[in-house]
């Protein structure tokens, strides 16, 4: 993913895409949250990972048992709080907004 983001930066370096960079970053993070949510599969795994990421047990259990789709859950407050910008920076994900100045 970092190579993709770096390529976008190099390709659009001369263009003015600052206002779109934030939208693209948000979409990439949401897509990655959906992929992680799908990867966790079982309710027990979702619950365990949400509590590890700092979500209270009651809310973690509520969201882990959700029957909503992966894309819809990726925008839920629990996942949004657990996998915020700081989390993705720690994982090594580059951001277009930080690269384009």
Short mmCIF file of N, CA, C and O in Angstrom, two decimals:
data_model
loop_
_atom_site.label_atom_id
_atom_site.label_comp_id
_atom_site.label_asym_id
_atom_site.label_seq_id
_atom_site.Cartn_x
_atom_site.Cartn_y
_atom_site.Cartn_z
N UNK A 1 0.83 -1.18 0.00
CA UNK A 1 0.00 0.00 0.00
C UNK A 1 0.89 1.26 0.00
O UNK A 1 0.56 2.24 -0.64
N UNK A 2 1.99 1.20 0.73
CA UNK A 2 2.88 2.35 0.78
C UNK A 2 3.47 2.68 -0.59
O UNK A 2 3.64 3.85 -0.93
N UNK A 3 3.76 1.67 -1.40
CA UNK A 3 4.27 1.91 -2.75
C UNK A 3 3.21 2.59 -3.61
O UNK A 3 3.52 3.47 -4.40
N UNK A 4 1.98 2.18 -3.44
CA UNK A 4 0.86 2.80 -4.17
C UNK A 4 0.74 4.27 -3.80
O UNK A 4 0.61 5.14 -4.67
N UNK A 5 0.79 4.57 -2.52
CA UNK A 5 0.67 5.95 -2.05
C UNK A 5 1.85 6.79 -2.52
O UNK A 5 1.69 7.92 -2.97
N UNK A 6 3.04 6.22 -2.47
CA UNK A 6 4.24 6.92 -2.95
C UNK A 6 4.13 7.20 -4.45
O UNK A 6 4.50 8.28 -4.91
N UNK A 7 3.60 6.26 -5.20
CA UNK A 7 3.42 6.46 -6.63
C UNK A 7 2.43 7.58 -6.93
O UNK A 7 2.66 8.39 -7.84
N UNK A 8 1.35 7.64 -6.16
CA UNK A 8 0.38 8.74 -6.31
C UNK A 8 1.05 10.07 -6.06
O UNK A 8 0.83 11.04 -6.77
N UNK A 9 1.86 10.11 -5.04
CA UNK A 9 2.53 11.37 -4.71
C UNK A 9 3.44 11.80 -5.84
O UNK A 9 3.45 12.95 -6.26
N UNK A 10 4.20 10.88 -6.37
CA UNK A 10 5.12 11.22 -7.45
C UNK A 10 4.39 11.60 -8.73
O UNK A 10 4.81 12.50 -9.44
N UNK A 11 3.30 10.93 -9.01
CA UNK A 11 2.55 11.21 -10.24
C UNK A 11 1.84 12.55 -10.18
O UNK A 11 1.82 13.30 -11.15
N UNK A 12 1.24 12.86 -9.05
CA UNK A 12 0.46 14.08 -8.91
C UNK A 12 1.20 15.19 -8.18
O UNK A 12 0.58 16.12 -7.66
N UNK A 13 2.50 15.12 -8.12
CA UNK A 13 3.28 16.09 -7.36
C UNK A 13 3.04 17.52 -7.83
O UNK A 13 2.95 18.44 -7.03
N UNK A 14 2.90 17.69 -9.12
CA UNK A 14 2.73 19.05 -9.63
C UNK A 14 1.27 19.50 -9.61
O UNK A 14 0.98 20.67 -9.75
N UNK A 15 0.36 18.57 -9.45
CA UNK A 15 -1.07 18.93 -9.43
C UNK A 15 -1.49 19.37 -8.03
O UNK A 15 -0.83 19.09 -7.05
N UNK A 16 -2.59 20.06 -7.98
CA UNK A 16 -3.12 20.52 -6.69
C UNK A 16 -4.21 19.55 -6.24
O UNK A 16 -5.38 19.72 -6.56
N UNK A 17 -3.81 18.52 -5.49
CA UNK A 17 -4.79 17.53 -5.02
C UNK A 17 -4.89 17.53 -3.50
O UNK A 17 -5.33 16.55 -2.92
N UNK A 18 -4.52 18.62 -2.88
CA UNK A 18 -4.54 18.66 -1.41
C UNK A 18 -5.92 18.39 -0.85
O UNK A 18 -6.07 17.68 0.14
N UNK A 19 -6.97 18.94 -1.48
CA UNK A 19 -8.31 18.74 -0.93
C UNK A 19 -8.79 17.31 -1.15
O UNK A 19 -9.60 16.80 -0.38
N UNK A 20 -8.28 16.62 -2.17
CA UNK A 20 -8.67 15.24 -2.42
C UNK A 20 -7.82 14.25 -1.63
O UNK A 20 -8.23 13.12 -1.42
N UNK A 21 -6.63 14.67 -1.21
CA UNK A 21 -5.71 13.78 -0.50
C UNK A 21 -6.33 13.28 0.81
O UNK A 21 -6.21 12.10 1.15
N UNK A 22 -7.03 14.15 1.53
CA UNK A 22 -7.67 13.75 2.77
C UNK A 22 -8.77 12.73 2.55
O UNK A 22 -8.92 11.77 3.31
N UNK A 23 -9.55 12.92 1.48
CA UNK A 23 -10.62 11.97 1.15
C UNK A 23 -10.04 10.61 0.77
O UNK A 23 -10.55 9.57 1.16
N UNK A 24 -8.96 10.63 -0.01
CA UNK A 24 -8.33 9.38 -0.42
C UNK A 24 -7.74 8.66 0.79
O UNK A 24 -7.89 7.45 0.93
N UNK A 25 -7.08 9.41 1.68
CA UNK A 25 -6.53 8.81 2.90
C UNK A 25 -7.62 8.17 3.74
O UNK A 25 -7.46 7.05 4.24
N UNK A 26 -8.73 8.86 3.91
CA UNK A 26 -9.84 8.32 4.68
C UNK A 26 -10.41 7.05 4.08
O UNK A 26 -10.72 6.10 4.79
N UNK A 27 -10.54 7.05 2.76
CA UNK A 27 -11.07 5.86 2.08
C UNK A 27 -10.11 4.68 2.22
O UNK A 27 -10.56 3.54 2.45
N UNK A 28 -8.82 4.92 2.11
CA UNK A 28 -7.82 3.85 2.24
C UNK A 28 -7.88 3.26 3.64
O UNK A 28 -7.90 2.04 3.82
N UNK A 29 -7.94 4.12 4.67
CA UNK A 29 -8.01 3.63 6.05
C UNK A 29 -9.29 2.83 6.29
O UNK A 29 -9.27 1.80 6.95
N UNK A 30 -10.42 3.31 5.75
CA UNK A 30 -11.68 2.59 5.93
C UNK A 30 -11.61 1.22 5.25
O UNK A 30 -12.09 0.22 5.78
N UNK A 31 -11.04 1.17 4.07
CA UNK A 31 -10.91 -0.10 3.36
C UNK A 31 -10.03 -1.07 4.14
O UNK A 31 -10.33 -2.27 4.23
N UNK A 32 -8.94 -0.57 4.73
CA UNK A 32 -8.07 -1.42 5.52
C UNK A 32 -8.77 -1.91 6.78
O UNK A 32 -8.58 -3.07 7.20
N UNK A 33 -9.59 -1.05 7.40
CA UNK A 33 -10.37 -1.49 8.56
C UNK A 33 -11.34 -2.60 8.17
O UNK A 33 -11.50 -3.58 8.90
N UNK A 34 -11.99 -2.46 7.03
CA UNK A 34 -12.92 -3.49 6.55
C UNK A 34 -12.18 -4.80 6.29
O UNK A 34 -12.69 -5.89 6.62
N UNK A 35 -10.99 -4.72 5.73
CA UNK A 35 -10.21 -5.94 5.47
C UNK A 35 -9.80 -6.62 6.77
O UNK A 35 -9.87 -7.84 6.89
N UNK A 36 -9.37 -5.84 7.75
CA UNK A 36 -9.02 -6.41 9.05
C UNK A 36 -10.24 -7.04 9.72
O UNK A 36 -10.16 -8.12 10.29
N UNK A 37 -11.38 -6.36 9.66
CA UNK A 37 -12.61 -6.87 10.26
C UNK A 37 -12.99 -8.21 9.62
O UNK A 37 -13.39 -9.14 10.30
N UNK A 38 -12.86 -8.30 8.31
CA UNK A 38 -13.18 -9.54 7.61
C UNK A 38 -12.18 -10.63 7.97
O UNK A 38 -12.54 -11.80 8.09
N UNK A 39 -10.93 -10.26 8.16
CA UNK A 39 -9.88 -11.22 8.49
C UNK A 39 -10.09 -11.84 9.86
O UNK A 39 -9.72 -12.99 10.08
N UNK A 40 -10.68 -11.09 10.79
CA UNK A 40 -10.86 -11.59 12.16
C UNK A 40 -11.91 -12.68 12.23
O UNK A 40 -11.87 -13.51 13.13
N UNK A 41 -12.89 -12.71 11.34
CA UNK A 41 -13.92 -13.73 11.14
C UNK A 41 -14.79 -14.03 12.36
O UNK A 41 -15.95 -13.72 12.37
N UNK A 42 -14.27 -14.66 13.39
CA UNK A 42 -15.09 -15.13 14.50
C UNK A 42 -15.39 -14.02 15.50
O UNK A 42 -14.60 -13.09 15.68
N UNK A 43 -16.52 -14.15 16.17
CA UNK A 43 -16.95 -13.16 17.16
C UNK A 43 -15.92 -13.05 18.28
O UNK A 43 -15.57 -11.95 18.72
N UNK A 44 -15.41 -14.18 18.73
CA UNK A 44 -14.43 -14.19 19.81
C UNK A 44 -13.16 -13.44 19.42
O UNK A 44 -12.60 -12.68 20.21
N UNK A 45 -12.70 -13.63 18.19
CA UNK A 45 -11.50 -12.95 17.70
C UNK A 45 -11.75 -11.45 17.59
O UNK A 45 -10.89 -10.64 17.97
N UNK A 46 -12.91 -11.06 17.08
CA UNK A 46 -13.25 -9.65 16.97
C UNK A 46 -13.28 -9.00 18.33
O UNK A 46 -12.73 -7.92 18.54
N UNK A 47 -13.91 -9.66 19.29
CA UNK A 47 -14.00 -9.14 20.66
C UNK A 47 -12.61 -8.99 21.27
O UNK A 47 -12.28 -7.95 21.84
N UNK A 48 -11.80 -10.01 21.16
CA UNK A 48 -10.44 -9.99 21.73
C UNK A 48 -9.60 -8.86 21.12
O UNK A 48 -8.92 -8.12 21.83
N UNK A 49 -9.67 -8.71 19.81
CA UNK A 49 -8.88 -7.67 19.15
C UNK A 49 -9.38 -6.27 19.47
O UNK A 49 -8.58 -5.34 19.62
N UNK A 50 -10.69 -6.10 19.57
CA UNK A 50 -11.22 -4.78 19.93
C UNK A 50 -10.82 -4.39 21.34
O UNK A 50 -10.47 -3.24 21.60
N UNK A 51 -10.87 -5.34 22.28
CA UNK A 51 -10.46 -5.01 23.65
C UNK A 51 -8.96 -4.74 23.71
O UNK A 51 -8.52 -3.87 24.47
N UNK A 52 -8.18 -5.45 22.90
CA UNK A 52 -6.74 -5.18 22.83
C UNK A 52 -6.45 -3.77 22.31
O UNK A 52 -5.47 -3.15 22.71
N UNK A 53 -7.31 -3.29 21.42
CA UNK A 53 -7.12 -1.97 20.83
C UNK A 53 -7.72 -0.85 21.69
O UNK A 53 -7.73 0.30 21.27
N UNK A 54 -8.25 -1.18 22.86
CA UNK A 54 -8.67 -0.15 23.79
C UNK A 54 -10.17 0.12 23.86
O UNK A 54 -10.59 1.10 24.48
N UNK A 55 -10.99 -0.71 23.28
CA UNK A 55 -12.43 -0.53 23.34
C UNK A 55 -12.94 -1.23 24.61
O UNK A 55 -12.50 -2.33 24.94
N UNK A 56 -13.88 -0.60 25.31
CA UNK A 56 -14.44 -1.19 26.52
C UNK A 56 -15.15 -2.50 26.18
O UNK A 56 -15.69 -2.67 25.10
N UNK A 57 -15.15 -3.42 27.17
CA UNK A 57 -15.66 -4.77 26.91
C UNK A 57 -17.10 -4.79 26.45
O UNK A 57 -17.47 -5.56 25.56
N UNK A 58 -17.96 -3.97 27.03
CA UNK A 58 -19.37 -3.95 26.63
C UNK A 58 -19.56 -3.55 25.18
O UNK A 58 -20.29 -4.19 24.42
N UNK A 59 -18.89 -2.46 24.80
CA UNK A 59 -18.99 -2.00 23.41
C UNK A 59 -18.31 -2.98 22.45
O UNK A 59 -18.78 -3.22 21.34
N UNK A 60 -17.18 -3.55 22.89
CA UNK A 60 -16.48 -4.51 22.04
C UNK A 60 -17.36 -5.72 21.77
O UNK A 60 -17.43 -6.21 20.63
N UNK A 61 -18.05 -6.20 22.78
CA UNK A 61 -18.93 -7.35 22.60
C UNK A 61 -20.11 -7.01 21.69
O UNK A 61 -20.52 -7.80 20.85
N UNK A 62 -20.64 -5.80 21.86
CA UNK A 62 -21.75 -5.35 21.03
C UNK A 62 -21.36 -5.30 19.55
O UNK A 62 -22.09 -5.79 18.69
N UNK A 63 -20.21 -4.72 19.25
CA UNK A 63 -19.78 -4.61 17.85
C UNK A 63 -19.28 -5.93 17.29
O UNK A 63 -19.42 -6.20 16.10
N UNK A 64 -18.69 -6.77 18.14
CA UNK A 64 -18.22 -8.07 17.67
C UNK A 64 -19.39 -8.95 17.23
O UNK A 64 -19.25 -9.76 16.31
N UNK A 65 -20.54 -8.79 17.87
CA UNK A 65 -21.73 -9.58 17.53
C UNK A 65 -22.60 -8.96 16.45
O UNK A 65 -23.67 -9.47 16.15
N UNK A 66 -22.17 -7.87 15.88
CA UNK A 66 -22.95 -7.18 14.87
C UNK A 66 -23.10 -8.05 13.62
O UNK A 66 -22.16 -8.72 13.19
N UNK A 67 -24.28 -8.03 13.05
CA UNK A 67 -24.54 -8.78 11.82
C UNK A 67 -24.42 -7.91 10.58
O UNK A 67 -24.75 -8.34 9.48
N UNK A 68 -23.97 -6.69 10.77
CA UNK A 68 -23.82 -5.77 9.63
C UNK A 68 -22.64 -6.20 8.77
O UNK A 68 -21.76 -6.94 9.20
N UNK A 69 -22.58 -5.66 7.58
CA UNK A 69 -21.52 -6.02 6.65
C UNK A 69 -20.18 -5.42 7.03
O UNK A 69 -20.07 -4.55 7.90
N UNK A 70 -19.15 -5.89 6.38
CA UNK A 70 -17.78 -5.44 6.68
C UNK A 70 -17.60 -3.95 6.41
O UNK A 70 -16.99 -3.24 7.20
N UNK A 71 -18.14 -3.50 5.29
CA UNK A 71 -17.98 -2.10 4.92
C UNK A 71 -18.70 -1.19 5.92
O UNK A 71 -18.19 -0.17 6.33
N UNK A 72 -19.91 -1.58 6.31
CA UNK A 72 -20.67 -0.77 7.25
C UNK A 72 -20.01 -0.75 8.62
O UNK A 72 -19.94 0.29 9.28
N UNK A 73 -19.50 -1.88 9.07
CA UNK A 73 -18.82 -1.94 10.36
C UNK A 73 -17.50 -1.17 10.36
O UNK A 73 -17.05 -0.72 11.40
N UNK A 74 -16.90 -1.01 9.20
CA UNK A 74 -15.63 -0.30 9.14
C UNK A 74 -15.78 1.18 9.50
O UNK A 74 -14.81 1.84 9.84
N UNK A 75 -17.00 1.70 9.43
CA UNK A 75 -17.26 3.09 9.79
C UNK A 75 -17.87 3.21 11.20
O UNK A 75 -18.21 4.31 11.63
N UNK A 76 -18.00 2.10 11.91
CA UNK A 76 -18.58 2.13 13.24
C UNK A 76 -17.67 2.91 14.20
O UNK A 76 -16.46 2.95 14.02
N UNK A 77 -18.26 3.53 15.22
CA UNK A 77 -17.45 4.30 16.17
C UNK A 77 -16.36 3.47 16.86
O UNK A 77 -15.27 3.97 17.11
N UNK A 78 -16.65 2.20 17.13
CA UNK A 78 -15.67 1.37 17.82
C UNK A 78 -14.44 1.13 16.95
O UNK A 78 -13.30 1.30 17.41
N UNK A 79 -14.64 0.73 15.71
CA UNK A 79 -13.50 0.50 14.82
C UNK A 79 -12.80 1.80 14.46
O UNK A 79 -11.58 1.83 14.33
N UNK A 80 -13.57 2.86 14.31
CA UNK A 80 -12.99 4.16 14.00
C UNK A 80 -12.09 4.64 15.14
O UNK A 80 -11.03 5.23 14.91
N UNK A 81 -12.50 4.37 16.36
CA UNK A 81 -11.70 4.77 17.53
C UNK A 81 -10.50 3.84 17.71
O UNK A 81 -9.40 4.30 18.03
N UNK A 82 -10.70 2.55 17.52
CA UNK A 82 -9.63 1.58 17.73
C UNK A 82 -8.53 1.70 16.68
O UNK A 82 -7.35 1.64 16.99
N UNK A 83 -8.94 1.86 15.43
CA UNK A 83 -7.97 1.94 14.33
C UNK A 83 -7.97 3.35 13.75
O UNK A 83 -8.31 3.56 12.60
N UNK A 84 -7.54 4.29 14.54
CA UNK A 84 -7.51 5.69 14.12
C UNK A 84 -6.22 5.98 13.35
O UNK A 84 -5.44 5.08 13.04
N UNK A 85 -5.99 7.24 13.06
CA UNK A 85 -4.81 7.64 12.28
C UNK A 85 -3.51 7.22 12.97
O UNK A 85 -2.57 6.78 12.31
N UNK A 86 -3.47 7.37 14.27
CA UNK A 86 -2.26 7.02 15.02
C UNK A 86 -1.95 5.53 14.88
O UNK A 86 -0.80 5.14 14.73
N UNK A 87 -2.98 4.69 14.91
CA UNK A 87 -2.81 3.25 14.75
C UNK A 87 -2.17 2.93 13.40
O UNK A 87 -1.24 2.13 13.32
N UNK A 88 -2.67 3.55 12.34
CA UNK A 88 -2.14 3.24 11.01
C UNK A 88 -0.73 3.79 10.83
O UNK A 88 0.08 3.20 10.11
N UNK A 89 -0.41 4.91 11.47
CA UNK A 89 0.96 5.41 11.41
C UNK A 89 1.92 4.45 12.13
O UNK A 89 3.03 4.22 11.67
N UNK A 90 1.47 3.88 13.25
CA UNK A 90 2.28 2.89 13.95
C UNK A 90 2.47 1.62 13.13
O UNK A 90 3.50 0.96 13.24
N UNK A 91 1.48 1.31 12.30
CA UNK A 91 1.58 0.13 11.43
C UNK A 91 2.49 0.40 10.23
O UNK A 91 2.85 -0.52 9.50
N UNK A 92 2.84 1.67 10.00
CA UNK A 92 3.75 2.02 8.92
C UNK A 92 3.07 2.52 7.65
O UNK A 92 3.72 2.64 6.62
N UNK A 93 1.78 2.81 7.72
CA UNK A 93 1.06 3.29 6.55
C UNK A 93 1.38 4.77 6.32
O UNK A 93 1.26 5.58 7.23
N UNK A 94 1.80 5.10 5.12
CA UNK A 94 2.07 6.49 4.77
C UNK A 94 0.76 7.18 4.43
O UNK A 94 -0.21 6.54 4.02
N UNK A 95 0.73 8.51 4.57
CA UNK A 95 -0.47 9.28 4.26
C UNK A 95 -0.17 10.27 3.16
O UNK A 95 0.89 10.89 3.14
N UNK A 96 -1.12 10.43 2.25
CA UNK A 96 -0.96 11.41 1.17
C UNK A 96 -0.90 12.84 1.72
O UNK A 96 -0.17 13.66 1.21
N UNK A 97 -1.69 13.10 2.75
CA UNK A 97 -1.73 14.46 3.30
C UNK A 97 -0.41 14.88 3.90
O UNK A 97 -0.05 16.05 3.89
N UNK A 98 0.35 13.94 4.43
CA UNK A 98 1.66 14.26 5.00
C UNK A 98 2.74 14.36 3.93
O UNK A 98 3.72 15.07 4.11
N UNK A 99 2.54 13.67 2.83
CA UNK A 99 3.55 13.64 1.77
C UNK A 99 3.43 14.87 0.87
O UNK A 99 4.41 15.47 0.48
N UNK A 100 2.20 15.25 0.55
CA UNK A 100 1.96 16.38 -0.36
C UNK A 100 1.97 17.67 0.41
O UNK A 100 1.16 17.89 1.30
N UNK A 101 2.90 18.54 0.10
CA UNK A 101 2.95 19.86 0.75
C UNK A 101 3.09 20.95 -0.26
O UNK A 101 3.47 20.79 -1.35
#
